[in-house]
Short mmCIF file of C-alpha atoms and ligand atoms in Angstrom, two decimals:
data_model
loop_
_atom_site.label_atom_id
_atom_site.label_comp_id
_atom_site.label_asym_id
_atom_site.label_seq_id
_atom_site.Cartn_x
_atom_site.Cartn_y
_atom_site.Cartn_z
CA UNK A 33 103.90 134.94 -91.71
CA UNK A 34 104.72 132.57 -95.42
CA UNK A 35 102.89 132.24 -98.04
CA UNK A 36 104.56 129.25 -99.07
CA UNK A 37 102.67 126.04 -99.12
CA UNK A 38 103.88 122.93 -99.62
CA UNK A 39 102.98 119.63 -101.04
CA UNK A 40 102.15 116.48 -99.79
CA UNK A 41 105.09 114.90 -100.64
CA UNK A 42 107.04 117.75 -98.22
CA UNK A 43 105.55 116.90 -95.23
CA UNK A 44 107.42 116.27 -92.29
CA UNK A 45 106.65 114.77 -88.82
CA UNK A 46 105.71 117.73 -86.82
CA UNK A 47 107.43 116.06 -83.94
CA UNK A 48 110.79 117.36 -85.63
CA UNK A 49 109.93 120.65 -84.37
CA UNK A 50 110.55 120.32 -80.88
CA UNK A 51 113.76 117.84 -81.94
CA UNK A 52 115.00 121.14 -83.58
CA UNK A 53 114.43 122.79 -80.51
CA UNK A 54 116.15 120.54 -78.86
CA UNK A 55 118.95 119.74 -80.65
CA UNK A 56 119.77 120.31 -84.37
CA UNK A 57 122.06 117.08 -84.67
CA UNK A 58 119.22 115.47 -82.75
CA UNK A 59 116.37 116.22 -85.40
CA UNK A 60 119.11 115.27 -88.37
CA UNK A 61 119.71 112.35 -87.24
CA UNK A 62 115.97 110.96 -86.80
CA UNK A 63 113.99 113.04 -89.61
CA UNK A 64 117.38 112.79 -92.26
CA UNK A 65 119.26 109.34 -91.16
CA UNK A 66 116.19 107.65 -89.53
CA UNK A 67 118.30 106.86 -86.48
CA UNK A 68 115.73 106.04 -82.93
CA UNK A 69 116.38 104.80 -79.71
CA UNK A 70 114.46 104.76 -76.47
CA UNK A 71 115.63 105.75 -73.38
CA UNK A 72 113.76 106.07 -69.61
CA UNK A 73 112.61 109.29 -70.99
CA UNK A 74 110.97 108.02 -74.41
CA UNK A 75 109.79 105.36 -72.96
CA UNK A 76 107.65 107.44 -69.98
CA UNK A 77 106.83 109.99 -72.83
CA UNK A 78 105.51 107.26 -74.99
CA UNK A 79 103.36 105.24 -72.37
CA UNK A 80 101.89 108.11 -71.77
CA UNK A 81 100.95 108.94 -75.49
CA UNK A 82 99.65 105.55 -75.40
CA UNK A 83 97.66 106.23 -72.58
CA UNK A 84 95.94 109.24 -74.27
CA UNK A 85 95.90 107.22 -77.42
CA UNK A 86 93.57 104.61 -76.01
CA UNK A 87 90.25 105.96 -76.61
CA UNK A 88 89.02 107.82 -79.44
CA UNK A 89 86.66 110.29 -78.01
CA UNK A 90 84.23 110.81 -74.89
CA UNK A 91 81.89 113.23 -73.76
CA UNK A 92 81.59 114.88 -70.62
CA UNK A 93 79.37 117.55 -70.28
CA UNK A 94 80.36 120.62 -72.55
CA UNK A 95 83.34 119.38 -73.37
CA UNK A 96 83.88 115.93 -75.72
CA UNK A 97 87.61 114.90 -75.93
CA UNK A 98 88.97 113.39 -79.05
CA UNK A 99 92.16 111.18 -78.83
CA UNK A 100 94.67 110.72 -81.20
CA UNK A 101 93.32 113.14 -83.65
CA UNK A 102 95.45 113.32 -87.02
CA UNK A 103 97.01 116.85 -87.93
CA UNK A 104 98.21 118.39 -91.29
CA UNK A 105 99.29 121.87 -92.53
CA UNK A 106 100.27 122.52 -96.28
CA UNK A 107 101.09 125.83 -95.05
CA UNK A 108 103.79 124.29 -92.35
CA UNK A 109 104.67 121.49 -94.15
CA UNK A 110 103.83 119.47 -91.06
CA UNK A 111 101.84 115.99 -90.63
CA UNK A 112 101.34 114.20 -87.21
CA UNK A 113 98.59 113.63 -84.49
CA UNK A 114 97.32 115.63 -81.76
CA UNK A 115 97.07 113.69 -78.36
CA UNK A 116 93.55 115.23 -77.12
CA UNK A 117 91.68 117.63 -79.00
CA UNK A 118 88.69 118.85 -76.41
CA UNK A 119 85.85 120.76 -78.42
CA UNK A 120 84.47 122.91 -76.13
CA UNK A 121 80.59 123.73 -76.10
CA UNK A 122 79.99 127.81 -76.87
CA UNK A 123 76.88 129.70 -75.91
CA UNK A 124 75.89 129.55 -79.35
CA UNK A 125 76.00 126.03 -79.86
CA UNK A 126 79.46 125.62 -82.04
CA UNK A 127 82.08 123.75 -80.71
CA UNK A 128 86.06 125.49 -79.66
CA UNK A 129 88.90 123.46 -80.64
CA UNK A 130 91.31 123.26 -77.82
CA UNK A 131 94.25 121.11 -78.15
CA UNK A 132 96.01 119.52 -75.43
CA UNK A 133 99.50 117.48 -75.48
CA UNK A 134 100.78 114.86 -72.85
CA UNK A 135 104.13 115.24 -71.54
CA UNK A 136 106.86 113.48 -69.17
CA UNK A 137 108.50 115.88 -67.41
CA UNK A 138 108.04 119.61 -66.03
CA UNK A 139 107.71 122.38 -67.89
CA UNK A 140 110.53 123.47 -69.51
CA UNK A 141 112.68 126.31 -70.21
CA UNK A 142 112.52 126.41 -73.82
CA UNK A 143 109.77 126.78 -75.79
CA UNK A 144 110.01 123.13 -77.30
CA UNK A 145 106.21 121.80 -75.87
CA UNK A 146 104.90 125.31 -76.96
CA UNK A 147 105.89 125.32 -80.06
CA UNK A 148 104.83 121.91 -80.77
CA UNK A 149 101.71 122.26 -79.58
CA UNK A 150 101.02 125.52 -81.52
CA UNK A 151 101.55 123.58 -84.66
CA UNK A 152 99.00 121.71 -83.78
CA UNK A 153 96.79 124.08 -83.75
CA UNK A 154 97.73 125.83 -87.06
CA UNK A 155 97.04 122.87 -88.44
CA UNK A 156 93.82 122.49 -86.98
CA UNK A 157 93.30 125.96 -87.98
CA UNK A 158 93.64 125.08 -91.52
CA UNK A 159 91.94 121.71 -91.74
CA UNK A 160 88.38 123.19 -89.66
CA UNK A 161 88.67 126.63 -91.34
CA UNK A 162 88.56 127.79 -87.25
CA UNK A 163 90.35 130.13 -84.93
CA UNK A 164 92.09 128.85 -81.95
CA UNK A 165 93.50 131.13 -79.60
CA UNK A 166 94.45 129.06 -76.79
CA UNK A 167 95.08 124.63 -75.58
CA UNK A 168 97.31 123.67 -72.78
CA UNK A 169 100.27 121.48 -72.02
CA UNK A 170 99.49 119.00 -69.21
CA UNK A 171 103.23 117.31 -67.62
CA UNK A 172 103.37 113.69 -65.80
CA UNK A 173 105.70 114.52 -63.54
CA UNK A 174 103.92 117.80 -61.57
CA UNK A 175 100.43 116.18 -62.67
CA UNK A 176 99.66 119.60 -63.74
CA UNK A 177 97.72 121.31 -66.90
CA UNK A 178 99.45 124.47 -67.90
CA UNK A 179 97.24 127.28 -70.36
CA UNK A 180 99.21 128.06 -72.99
CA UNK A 181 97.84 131.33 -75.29
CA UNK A 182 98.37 131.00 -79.25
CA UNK A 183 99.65 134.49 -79.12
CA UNK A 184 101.53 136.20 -82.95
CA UNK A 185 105.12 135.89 -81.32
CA UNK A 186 104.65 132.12 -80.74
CA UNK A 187 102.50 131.32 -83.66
CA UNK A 188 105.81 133.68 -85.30
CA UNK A 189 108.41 130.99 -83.80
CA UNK A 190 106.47 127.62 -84.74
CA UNK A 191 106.65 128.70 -88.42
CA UNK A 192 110.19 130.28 -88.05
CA UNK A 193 110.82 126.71 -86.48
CA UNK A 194 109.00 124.80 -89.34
CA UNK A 195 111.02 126.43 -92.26
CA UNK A 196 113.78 125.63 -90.27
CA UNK A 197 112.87 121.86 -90.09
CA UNK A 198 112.49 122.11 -93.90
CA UNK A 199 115.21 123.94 -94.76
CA UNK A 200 117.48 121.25 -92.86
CA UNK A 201 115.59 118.36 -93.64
CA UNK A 202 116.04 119.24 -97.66
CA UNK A 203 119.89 119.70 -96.92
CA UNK A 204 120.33 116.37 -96.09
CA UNK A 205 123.38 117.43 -93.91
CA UNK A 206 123.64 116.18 -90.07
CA UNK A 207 125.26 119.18 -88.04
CA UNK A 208 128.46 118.11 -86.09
CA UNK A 209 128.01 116.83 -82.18
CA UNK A 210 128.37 119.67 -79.52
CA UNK A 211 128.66 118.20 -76.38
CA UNK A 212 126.45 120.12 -73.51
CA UNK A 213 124.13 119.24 -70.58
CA UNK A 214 121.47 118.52 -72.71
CA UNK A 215 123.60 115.66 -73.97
CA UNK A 216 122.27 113.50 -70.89
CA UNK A 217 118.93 113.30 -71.24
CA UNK A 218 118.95 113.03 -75.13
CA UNK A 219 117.94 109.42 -76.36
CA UNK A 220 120.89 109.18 -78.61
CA UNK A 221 123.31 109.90 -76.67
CA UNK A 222 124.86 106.38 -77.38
CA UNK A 223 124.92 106.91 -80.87
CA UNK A 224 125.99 110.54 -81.27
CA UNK A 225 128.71 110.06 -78.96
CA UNK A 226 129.46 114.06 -78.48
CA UNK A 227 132.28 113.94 -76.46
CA UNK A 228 134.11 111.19 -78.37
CA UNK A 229 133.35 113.33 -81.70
CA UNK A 230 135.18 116.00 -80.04
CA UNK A 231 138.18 114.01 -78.45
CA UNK A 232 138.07 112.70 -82.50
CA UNK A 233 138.17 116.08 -83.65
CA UNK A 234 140.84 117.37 -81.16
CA UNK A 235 143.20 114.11 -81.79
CA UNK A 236 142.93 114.89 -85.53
CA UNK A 237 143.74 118.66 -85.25
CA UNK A 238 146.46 117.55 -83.20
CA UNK A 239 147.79 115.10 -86.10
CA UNK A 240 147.66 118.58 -88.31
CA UNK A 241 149.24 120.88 -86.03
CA UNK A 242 152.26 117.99 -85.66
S1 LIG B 17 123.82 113.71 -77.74
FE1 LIG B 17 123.84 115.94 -77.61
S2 LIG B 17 124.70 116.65 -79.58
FE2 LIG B 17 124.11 114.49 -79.81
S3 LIG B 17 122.05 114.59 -80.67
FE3 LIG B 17 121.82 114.43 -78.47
S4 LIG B 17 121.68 116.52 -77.69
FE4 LIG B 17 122.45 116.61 -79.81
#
């Protein structure tokens, strides 16, 4: 775990960390060169944020869901908003944190949504002075709500993947296109352009080698 804590002016969009996940060049090019464009997959991801986003809490029961609930970590260097937070009632009357995140999609086979979501709770960890051990991921497309246990090696990866973040972020340097199959589902596919950056790149090593 770091001690390092950061300032408010180092805070970064803690939806970089699943970009990194994704795709290095990917989180360059929003979080350094500000680039954004939606595709089918965006757009379902976002209507769906929007959809959680349109209430701001409700009770039901033990439980009272908050929506759209705004996150921060000095310690991660992170800054965004959790979908859903649901507070659960305990036996002796405090209220459990448990935060939950919307997604398109299935689950998938990295740990992208976990990670994300993990930040999330760190940082509201740090801002209630709480422990949360566990929220859950809940995906559009099987319509199902999947546990997901803040356990030390994936608490270990979010801030392995948040110094990361930082560490490219303050580079300022966008990591060359690698074309693979997560190329067609990526949002920026159209401005990347992977496989013409390596046609480029093979055209101009053939100029050398000539
Ligand atoms: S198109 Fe491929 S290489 Fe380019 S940003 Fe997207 S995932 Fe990364």
């Amino acid at each position: 775990m770091t001690n390092k804590t950061y300032t408010e002016d180092d805070l970064i969009q803690l939806s970089a960390l699943q970009h990194i996940v994704f795709c290095e060049r990917q989180c360059a090019l929003i979080h350094i060169e500000q680039v954004w464009t939606e595709n089918v997959f965006t757009a379902e991801g976002r209507i769906m944020h929007e959809k959680a986003d349109s209430n701001k809490f409700e009770s039901r029961g033990n439980v009272r869901i908050d929506y759209s609930v705004p996150l921060r970590s000095l310690r991660l260097g992170l800054i965004g908003k959790a979908d859903v937070v649901e507070f659960h009632k305990k036996d002796d009357g405090t209220w459990q944190p448990f935060p939950v995140e919307y997604k398109r999609g299935k689950p998938k086979i990295d740990d992208c949504d976990k990670v994300q979501l993990c930040a999330q709770a760190i940082c509201l960890e740090e801002m209630l002075n709480v422990e949360i051990p566990e929220g859950a991921l809940f995906y559009g497309q099987t319509r199902r709500r999947e546990d997901v246990v803040f356990n030390t090696a994936l608490r270990m990866e979010t801030e392995d993947t948040a110094r990361k973040v930082h560490e490219l972020i303050t580079s300022g340097v966008t990591p060359k296109a690698e074309y693979s199959a997560k190329c067609k589902k990526c949002s920026l596919l159209e401005l990347c352009l992977p496989k013409v950056s390596r046609k480029a790149s093979k055209y101009l090593l053939n100029i050398v080698e000539e």
